Short mmCIF file of N, CA, C and O in Angstrom, two decimals:
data_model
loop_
_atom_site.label_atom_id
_atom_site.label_comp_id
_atom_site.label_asym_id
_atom_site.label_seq_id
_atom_site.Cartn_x
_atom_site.Cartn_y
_atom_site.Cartn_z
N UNK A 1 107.78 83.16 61.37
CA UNK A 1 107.81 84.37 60.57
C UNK A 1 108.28 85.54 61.47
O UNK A 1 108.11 85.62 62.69
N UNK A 2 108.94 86.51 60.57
CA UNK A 2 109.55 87.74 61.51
C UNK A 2 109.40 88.44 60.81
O UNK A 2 109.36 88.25 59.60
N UNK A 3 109.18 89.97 61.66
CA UNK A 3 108.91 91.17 61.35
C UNK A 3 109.91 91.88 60.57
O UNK A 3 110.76 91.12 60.10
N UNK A 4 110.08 93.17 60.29
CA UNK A 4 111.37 93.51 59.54
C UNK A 4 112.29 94.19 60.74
O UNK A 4 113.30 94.85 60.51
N UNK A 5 111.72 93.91 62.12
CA UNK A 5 113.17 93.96 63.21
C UNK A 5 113.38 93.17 63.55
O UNK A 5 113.96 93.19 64.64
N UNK A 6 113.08 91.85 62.93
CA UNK A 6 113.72 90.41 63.09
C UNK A 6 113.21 90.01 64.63
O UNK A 6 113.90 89.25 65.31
N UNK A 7 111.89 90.59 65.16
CA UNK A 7 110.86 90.22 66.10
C UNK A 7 109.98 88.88 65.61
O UNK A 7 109.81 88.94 64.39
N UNK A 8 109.52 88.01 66.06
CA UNK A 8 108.76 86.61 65.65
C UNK A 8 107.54 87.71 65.22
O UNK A 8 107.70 88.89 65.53
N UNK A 9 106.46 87.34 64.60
CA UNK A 9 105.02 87.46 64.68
C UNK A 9 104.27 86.38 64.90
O UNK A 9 104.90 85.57 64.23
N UNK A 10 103.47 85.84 65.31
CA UNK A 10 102.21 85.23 66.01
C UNK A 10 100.84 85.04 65.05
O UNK A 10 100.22 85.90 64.44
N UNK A 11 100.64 83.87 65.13
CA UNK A 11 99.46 84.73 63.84
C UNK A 11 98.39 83.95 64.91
O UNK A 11 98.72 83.17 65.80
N UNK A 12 97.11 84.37 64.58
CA UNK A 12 96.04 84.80 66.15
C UNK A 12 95.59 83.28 66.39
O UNK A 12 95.14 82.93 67.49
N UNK A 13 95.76 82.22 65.10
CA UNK A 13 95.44 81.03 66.49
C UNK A 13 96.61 80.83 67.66
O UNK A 13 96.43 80.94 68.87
N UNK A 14 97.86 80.52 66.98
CA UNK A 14 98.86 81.19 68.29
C UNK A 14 98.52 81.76 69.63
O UNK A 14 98.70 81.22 70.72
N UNK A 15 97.98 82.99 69.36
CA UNK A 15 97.69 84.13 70.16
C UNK A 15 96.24 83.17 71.35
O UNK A 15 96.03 83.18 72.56
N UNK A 16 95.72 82.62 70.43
CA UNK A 16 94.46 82.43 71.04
C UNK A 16 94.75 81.07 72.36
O UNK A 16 94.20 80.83 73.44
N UNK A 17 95.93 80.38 71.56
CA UNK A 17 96.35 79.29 72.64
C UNK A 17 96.79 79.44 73.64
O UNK A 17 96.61 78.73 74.64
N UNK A 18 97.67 80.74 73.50
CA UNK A 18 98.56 81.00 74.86
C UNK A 18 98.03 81.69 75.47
O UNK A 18 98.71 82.26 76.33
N UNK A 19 96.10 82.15 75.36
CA UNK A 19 95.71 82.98 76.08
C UNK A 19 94.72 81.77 76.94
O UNK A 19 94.35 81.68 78.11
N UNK A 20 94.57 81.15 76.04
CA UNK A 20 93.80 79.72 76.64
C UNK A 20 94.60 79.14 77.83
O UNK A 20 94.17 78.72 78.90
N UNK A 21 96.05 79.23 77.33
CA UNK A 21 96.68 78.37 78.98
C UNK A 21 96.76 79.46 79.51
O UNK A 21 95.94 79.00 80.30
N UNK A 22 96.92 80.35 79.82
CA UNK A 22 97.11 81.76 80.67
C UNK A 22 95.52 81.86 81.35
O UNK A 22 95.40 82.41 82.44
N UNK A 23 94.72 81.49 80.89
CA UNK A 23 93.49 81.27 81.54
C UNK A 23 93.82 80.17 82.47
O UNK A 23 94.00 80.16 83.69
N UNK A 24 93.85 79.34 81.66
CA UNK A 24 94.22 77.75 82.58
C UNK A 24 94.80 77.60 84.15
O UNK A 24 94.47 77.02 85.18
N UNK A 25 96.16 78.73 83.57
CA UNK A 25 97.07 78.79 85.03
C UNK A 25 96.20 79.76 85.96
O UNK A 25 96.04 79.52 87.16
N UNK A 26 95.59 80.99 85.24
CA UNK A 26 94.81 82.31 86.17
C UNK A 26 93.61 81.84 87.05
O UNK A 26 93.10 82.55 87.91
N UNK A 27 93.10 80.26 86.67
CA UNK A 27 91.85 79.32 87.65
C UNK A 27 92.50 78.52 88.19
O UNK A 27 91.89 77.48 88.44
N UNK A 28 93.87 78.55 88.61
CA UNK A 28 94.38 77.81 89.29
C UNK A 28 94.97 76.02 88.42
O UNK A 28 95.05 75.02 89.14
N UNK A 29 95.20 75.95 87.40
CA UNK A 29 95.37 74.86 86.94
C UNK A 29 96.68 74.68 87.19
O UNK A 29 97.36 75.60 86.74
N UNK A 30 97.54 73.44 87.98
CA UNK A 30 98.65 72.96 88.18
C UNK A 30 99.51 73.34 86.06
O UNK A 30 98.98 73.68 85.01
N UNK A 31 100.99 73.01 86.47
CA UNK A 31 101.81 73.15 85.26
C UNK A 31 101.40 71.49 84.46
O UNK A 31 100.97 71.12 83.36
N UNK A 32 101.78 70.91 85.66
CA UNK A 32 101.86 69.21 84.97
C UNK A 32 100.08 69.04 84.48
O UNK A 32 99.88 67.92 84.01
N UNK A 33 98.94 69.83 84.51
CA UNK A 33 97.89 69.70 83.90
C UNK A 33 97.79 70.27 82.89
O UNK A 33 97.26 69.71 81.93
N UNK A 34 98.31 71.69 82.80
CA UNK A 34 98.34 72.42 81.78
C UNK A 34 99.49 71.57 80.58
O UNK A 34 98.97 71.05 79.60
N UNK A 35 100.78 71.51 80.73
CA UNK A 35 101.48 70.45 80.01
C UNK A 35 100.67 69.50 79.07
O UNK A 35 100.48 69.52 77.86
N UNK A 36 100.07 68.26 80.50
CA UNK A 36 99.23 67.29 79.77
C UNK A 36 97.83 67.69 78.84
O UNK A 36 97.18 66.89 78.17
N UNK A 37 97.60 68.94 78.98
CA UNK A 37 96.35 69.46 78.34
C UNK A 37 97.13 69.70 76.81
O UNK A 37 96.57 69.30 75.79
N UNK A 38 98.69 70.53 76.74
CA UNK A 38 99.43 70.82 75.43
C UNK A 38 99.66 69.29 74.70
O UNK A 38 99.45 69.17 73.50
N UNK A 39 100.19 67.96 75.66
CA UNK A 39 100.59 67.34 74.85
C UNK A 39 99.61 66.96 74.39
O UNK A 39 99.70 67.12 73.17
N UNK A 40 98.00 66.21 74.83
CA UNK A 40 96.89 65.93 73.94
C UNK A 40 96.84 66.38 73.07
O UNK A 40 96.93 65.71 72.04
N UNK A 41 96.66 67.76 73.05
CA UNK A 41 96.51 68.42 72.07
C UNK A 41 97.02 68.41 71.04
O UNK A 41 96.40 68.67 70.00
N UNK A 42 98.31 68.11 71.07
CA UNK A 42 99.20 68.25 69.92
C UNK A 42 99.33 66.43 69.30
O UNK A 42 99.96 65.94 68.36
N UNK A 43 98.62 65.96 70.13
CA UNK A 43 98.17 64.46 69.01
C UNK A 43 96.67 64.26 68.28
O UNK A 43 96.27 63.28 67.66
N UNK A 44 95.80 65.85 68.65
CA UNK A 44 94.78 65.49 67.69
C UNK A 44 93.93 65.64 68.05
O UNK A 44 93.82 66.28 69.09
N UNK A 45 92.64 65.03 67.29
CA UNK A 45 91.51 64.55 67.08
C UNK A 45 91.30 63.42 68.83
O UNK A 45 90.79 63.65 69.92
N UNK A 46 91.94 62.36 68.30
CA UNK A 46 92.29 61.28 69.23
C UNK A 46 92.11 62.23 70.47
O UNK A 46 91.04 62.30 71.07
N UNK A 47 92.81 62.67 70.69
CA UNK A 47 92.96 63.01 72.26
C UNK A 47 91.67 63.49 72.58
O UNK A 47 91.17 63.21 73.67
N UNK A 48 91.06 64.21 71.74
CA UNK A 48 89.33 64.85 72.20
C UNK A 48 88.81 64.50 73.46
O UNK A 48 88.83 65.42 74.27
N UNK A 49 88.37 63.50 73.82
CA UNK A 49 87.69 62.53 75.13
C UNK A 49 88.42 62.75 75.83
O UNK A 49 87.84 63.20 76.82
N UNK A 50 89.94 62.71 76.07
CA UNK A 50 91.12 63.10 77.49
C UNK A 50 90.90 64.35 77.62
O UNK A 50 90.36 64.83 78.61
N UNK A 51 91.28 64.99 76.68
CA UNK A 51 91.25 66.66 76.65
C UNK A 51 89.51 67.08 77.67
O UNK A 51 89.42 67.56 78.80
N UNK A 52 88.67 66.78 76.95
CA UNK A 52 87.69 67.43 77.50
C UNK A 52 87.30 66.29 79.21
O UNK A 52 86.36 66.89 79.73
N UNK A 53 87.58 65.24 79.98
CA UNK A 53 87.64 64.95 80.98
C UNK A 53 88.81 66.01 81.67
O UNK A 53 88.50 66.39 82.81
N UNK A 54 89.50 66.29 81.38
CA UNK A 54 90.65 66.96 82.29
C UNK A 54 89.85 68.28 82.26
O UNK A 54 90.07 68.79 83.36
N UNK A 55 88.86 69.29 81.39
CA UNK A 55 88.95 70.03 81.33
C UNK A 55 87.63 70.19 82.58
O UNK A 55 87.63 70.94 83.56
N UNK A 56 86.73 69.36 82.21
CA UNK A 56 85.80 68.82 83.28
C UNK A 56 85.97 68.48 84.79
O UNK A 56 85.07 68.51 85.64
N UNK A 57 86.99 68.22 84.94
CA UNK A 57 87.82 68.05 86.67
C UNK A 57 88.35 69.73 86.60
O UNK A 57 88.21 70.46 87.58
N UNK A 58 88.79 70.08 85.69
CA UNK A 58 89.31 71.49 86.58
C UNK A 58 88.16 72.82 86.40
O UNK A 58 88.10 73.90 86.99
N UNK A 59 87.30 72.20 85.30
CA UNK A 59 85.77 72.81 85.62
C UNK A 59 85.03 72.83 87.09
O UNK A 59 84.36 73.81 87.40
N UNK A 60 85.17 71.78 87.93
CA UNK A 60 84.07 71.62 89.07
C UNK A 60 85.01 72.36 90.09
O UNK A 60 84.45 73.02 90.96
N UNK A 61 86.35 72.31 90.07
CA UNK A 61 87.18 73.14 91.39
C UNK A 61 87.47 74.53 90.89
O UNK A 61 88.28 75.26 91.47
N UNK A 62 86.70 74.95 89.66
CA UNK A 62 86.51 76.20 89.55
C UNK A 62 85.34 76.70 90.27
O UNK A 62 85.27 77.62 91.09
N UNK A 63 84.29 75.81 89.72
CA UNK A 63 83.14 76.07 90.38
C UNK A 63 83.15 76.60 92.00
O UNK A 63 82.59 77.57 92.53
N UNK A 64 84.11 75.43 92.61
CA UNK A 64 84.19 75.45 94.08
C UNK A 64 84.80 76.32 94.27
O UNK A 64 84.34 77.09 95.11
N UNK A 65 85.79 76.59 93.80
CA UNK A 65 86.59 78.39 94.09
C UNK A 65 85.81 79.54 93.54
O UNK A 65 86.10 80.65 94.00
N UNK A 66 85.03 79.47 92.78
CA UNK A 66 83.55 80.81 92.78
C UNK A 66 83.01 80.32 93.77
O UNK A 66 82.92 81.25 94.58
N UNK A 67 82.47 79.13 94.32
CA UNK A 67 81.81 79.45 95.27
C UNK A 67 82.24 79.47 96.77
O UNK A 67 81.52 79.51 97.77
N UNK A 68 83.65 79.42 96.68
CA UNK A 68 84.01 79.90 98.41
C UNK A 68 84.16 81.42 98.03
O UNK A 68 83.59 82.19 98.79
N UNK A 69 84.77 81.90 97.09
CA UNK A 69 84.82 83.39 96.74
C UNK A 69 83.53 84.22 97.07
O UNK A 69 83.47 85.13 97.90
N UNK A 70 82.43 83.72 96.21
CA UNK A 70 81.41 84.02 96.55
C UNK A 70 80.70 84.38 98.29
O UNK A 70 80.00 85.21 98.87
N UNK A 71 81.19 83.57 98.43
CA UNK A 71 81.13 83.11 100.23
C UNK A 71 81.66 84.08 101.15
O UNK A 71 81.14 84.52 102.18
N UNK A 72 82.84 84.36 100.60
CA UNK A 72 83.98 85.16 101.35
C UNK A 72 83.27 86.74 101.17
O UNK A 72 83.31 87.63 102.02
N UNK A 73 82.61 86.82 99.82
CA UNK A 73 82.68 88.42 99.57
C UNK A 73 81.23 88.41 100.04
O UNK A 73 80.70 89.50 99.80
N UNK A 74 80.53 87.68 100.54
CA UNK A 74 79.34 87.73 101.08
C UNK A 74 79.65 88.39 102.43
O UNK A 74 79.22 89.51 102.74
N UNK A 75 80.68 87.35 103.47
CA UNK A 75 81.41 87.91 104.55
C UNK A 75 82.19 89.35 104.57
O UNK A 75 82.22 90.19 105.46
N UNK A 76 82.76 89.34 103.37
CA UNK A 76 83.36 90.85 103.58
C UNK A 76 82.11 92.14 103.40
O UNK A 76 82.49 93.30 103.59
N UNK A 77 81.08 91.97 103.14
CA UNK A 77 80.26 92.90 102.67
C UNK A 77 79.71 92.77 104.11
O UNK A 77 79.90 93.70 104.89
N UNK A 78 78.99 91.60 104.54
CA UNK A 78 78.51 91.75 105.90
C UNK A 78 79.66 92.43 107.19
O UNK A 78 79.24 92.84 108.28
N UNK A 79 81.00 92.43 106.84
CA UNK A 79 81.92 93.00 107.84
C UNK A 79 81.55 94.35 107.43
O UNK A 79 80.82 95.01 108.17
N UNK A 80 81.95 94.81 106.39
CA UNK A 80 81.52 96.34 105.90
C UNK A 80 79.95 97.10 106.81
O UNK A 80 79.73 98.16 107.38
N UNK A 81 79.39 96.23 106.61
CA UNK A 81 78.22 96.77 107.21
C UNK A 81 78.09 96.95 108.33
O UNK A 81 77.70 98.05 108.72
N UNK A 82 78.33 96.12 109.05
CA UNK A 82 78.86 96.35 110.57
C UNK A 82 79.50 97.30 111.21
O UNK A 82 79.27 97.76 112.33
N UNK A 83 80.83 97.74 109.94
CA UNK A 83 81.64 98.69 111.08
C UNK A 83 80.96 100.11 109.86
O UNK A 83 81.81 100.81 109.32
N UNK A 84 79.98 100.29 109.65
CA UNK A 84 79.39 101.37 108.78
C UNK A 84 78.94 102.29 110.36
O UNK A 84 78.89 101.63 111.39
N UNK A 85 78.71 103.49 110.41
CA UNK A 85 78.50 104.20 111.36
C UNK A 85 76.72 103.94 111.99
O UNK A 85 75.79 104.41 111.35
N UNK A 86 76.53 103.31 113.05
CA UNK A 86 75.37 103.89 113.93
C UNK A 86 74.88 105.28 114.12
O UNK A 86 75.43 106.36 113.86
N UNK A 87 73.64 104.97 114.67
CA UNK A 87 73.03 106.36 114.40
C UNK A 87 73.40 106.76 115.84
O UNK A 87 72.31 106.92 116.38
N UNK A 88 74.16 106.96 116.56
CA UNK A 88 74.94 107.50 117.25
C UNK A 88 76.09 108.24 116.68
O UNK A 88 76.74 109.02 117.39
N UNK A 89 76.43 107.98 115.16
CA UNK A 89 77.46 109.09 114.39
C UNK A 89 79.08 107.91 115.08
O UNK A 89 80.26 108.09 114.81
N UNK A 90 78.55 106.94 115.84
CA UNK A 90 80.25 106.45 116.12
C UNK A 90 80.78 105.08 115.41
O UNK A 90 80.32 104.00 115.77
N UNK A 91 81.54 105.13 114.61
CA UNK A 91 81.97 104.01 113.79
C UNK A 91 82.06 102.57 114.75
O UNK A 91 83.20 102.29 115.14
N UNK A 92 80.79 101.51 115.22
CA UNK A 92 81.01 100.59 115.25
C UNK A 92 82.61 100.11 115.18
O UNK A 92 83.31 100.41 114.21
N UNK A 93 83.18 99.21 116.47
CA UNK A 93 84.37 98.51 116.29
C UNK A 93 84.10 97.47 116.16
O UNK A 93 83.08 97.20 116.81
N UNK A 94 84.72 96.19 115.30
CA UNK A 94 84.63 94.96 115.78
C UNK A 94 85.68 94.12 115.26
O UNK A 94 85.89 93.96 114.05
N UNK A 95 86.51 93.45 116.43
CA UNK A 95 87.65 93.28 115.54
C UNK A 95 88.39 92.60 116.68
O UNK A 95 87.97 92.69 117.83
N UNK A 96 89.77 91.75 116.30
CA UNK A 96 90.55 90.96 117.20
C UNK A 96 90.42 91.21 118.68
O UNK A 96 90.22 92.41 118.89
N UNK A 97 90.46 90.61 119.58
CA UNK A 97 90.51 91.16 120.90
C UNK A 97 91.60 90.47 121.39
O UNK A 97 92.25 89.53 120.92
N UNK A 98 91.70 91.32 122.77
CA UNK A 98 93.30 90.90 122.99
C UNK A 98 93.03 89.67 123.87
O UNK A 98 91.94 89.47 124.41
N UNK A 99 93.97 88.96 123.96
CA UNK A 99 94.08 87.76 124.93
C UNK A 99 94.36 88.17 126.36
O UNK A 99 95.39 88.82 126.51
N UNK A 100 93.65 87.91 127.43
CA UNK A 100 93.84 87.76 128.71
C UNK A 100 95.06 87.26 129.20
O UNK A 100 95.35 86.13 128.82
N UNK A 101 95.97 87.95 130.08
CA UNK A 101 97.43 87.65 130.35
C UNK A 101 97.10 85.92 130.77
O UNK A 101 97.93 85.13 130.32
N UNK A 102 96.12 85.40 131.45
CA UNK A 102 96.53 83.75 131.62
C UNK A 102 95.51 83.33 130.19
O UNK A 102 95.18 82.15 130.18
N UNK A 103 95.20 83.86 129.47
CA UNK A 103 94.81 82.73 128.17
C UNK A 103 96.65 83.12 127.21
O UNK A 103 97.17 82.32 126.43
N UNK A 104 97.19 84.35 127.54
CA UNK A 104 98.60 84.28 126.83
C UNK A 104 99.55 83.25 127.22
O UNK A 104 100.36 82.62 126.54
N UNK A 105 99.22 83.21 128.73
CA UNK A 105 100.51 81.68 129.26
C UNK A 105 99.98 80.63 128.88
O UNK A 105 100.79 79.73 129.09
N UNK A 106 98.96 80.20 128.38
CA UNK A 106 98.42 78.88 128.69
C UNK A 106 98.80 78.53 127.23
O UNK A 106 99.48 77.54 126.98
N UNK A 107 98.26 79.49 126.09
CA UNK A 107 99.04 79.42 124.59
C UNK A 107 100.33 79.56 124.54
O UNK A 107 100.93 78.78 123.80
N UNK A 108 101.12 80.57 125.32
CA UNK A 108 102.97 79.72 125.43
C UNK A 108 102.83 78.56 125.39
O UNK A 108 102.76 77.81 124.42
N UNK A 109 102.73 78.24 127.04
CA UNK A 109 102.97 76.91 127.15
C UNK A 109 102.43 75.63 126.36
O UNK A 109 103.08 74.59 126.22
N UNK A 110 101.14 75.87 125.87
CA UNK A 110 100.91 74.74 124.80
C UNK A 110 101.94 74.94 123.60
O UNK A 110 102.30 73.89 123.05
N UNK A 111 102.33 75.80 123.24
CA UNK A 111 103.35 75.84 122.12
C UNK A 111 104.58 75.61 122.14
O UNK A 111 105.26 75.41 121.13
N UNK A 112 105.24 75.61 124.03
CA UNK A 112 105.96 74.68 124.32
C UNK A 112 106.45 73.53 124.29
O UNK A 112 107.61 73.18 124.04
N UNK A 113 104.89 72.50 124.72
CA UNK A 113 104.97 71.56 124.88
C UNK A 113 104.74 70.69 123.57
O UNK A 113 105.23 69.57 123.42
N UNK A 114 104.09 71.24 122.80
CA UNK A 114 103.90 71.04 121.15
C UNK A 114 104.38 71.70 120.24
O UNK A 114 103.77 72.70 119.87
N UNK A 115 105.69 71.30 119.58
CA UNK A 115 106.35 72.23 118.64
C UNK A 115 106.07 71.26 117.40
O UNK A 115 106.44 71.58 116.27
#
């Protein structure tokens, strides 16, 4: 169906599918999963049991990506705190340090000898 500027319209289960794979891809779901998730789908009933195992495998490596996220922003909050000012008024540093001129040759040369 089209509008009267000869634009498609969408009518909202449409809308609701392509927001469903746009989720899909935004948790990280590969194309060739998302694909195989459209073609089930589009045979039915039948497919039910495939559909919801696939959805179940990319359920648990969601999980695991909230919980390294989780993890990470635990670390970034504890970095925050750290370089927050002492009661000396001086902003805490803490941060890369430089390499010692013989720990710099010794990493050349291992990167020499191992390319």
């Amino acid at each position: 169906m089209r509008d009267g500027g000869g634009r498609r319209v969408y009518d909202a289960a449409v809308l609701r599918w392509i927001e469903f794979l746009d989720r899909l891809k935004a948790t990280g779901m590969g194309i060739r999963d998302r694909l195989r998730y459209a073609h089930l789908r589009s045979k039915g009933n039948s497919s039910l049991t495939e559909r919801r195992k696939l959805l179940e495998v990319h359920r648990v490596k969601v999980a695991g990506d909230l919980a390294r996220l989780a993890e990470t922003l635990d670390v970034l909050d504890e970095k925050d705190r750290s370089l927050q000012k002492d009661g000396s008024g001086r902003t805490r540093r803490s941060g890369p340090r430089k390499l010692r001129p013989d720990r710099t040759r010794c990493a050349a040369k291992f990167w020499k000898s191992n390319p």
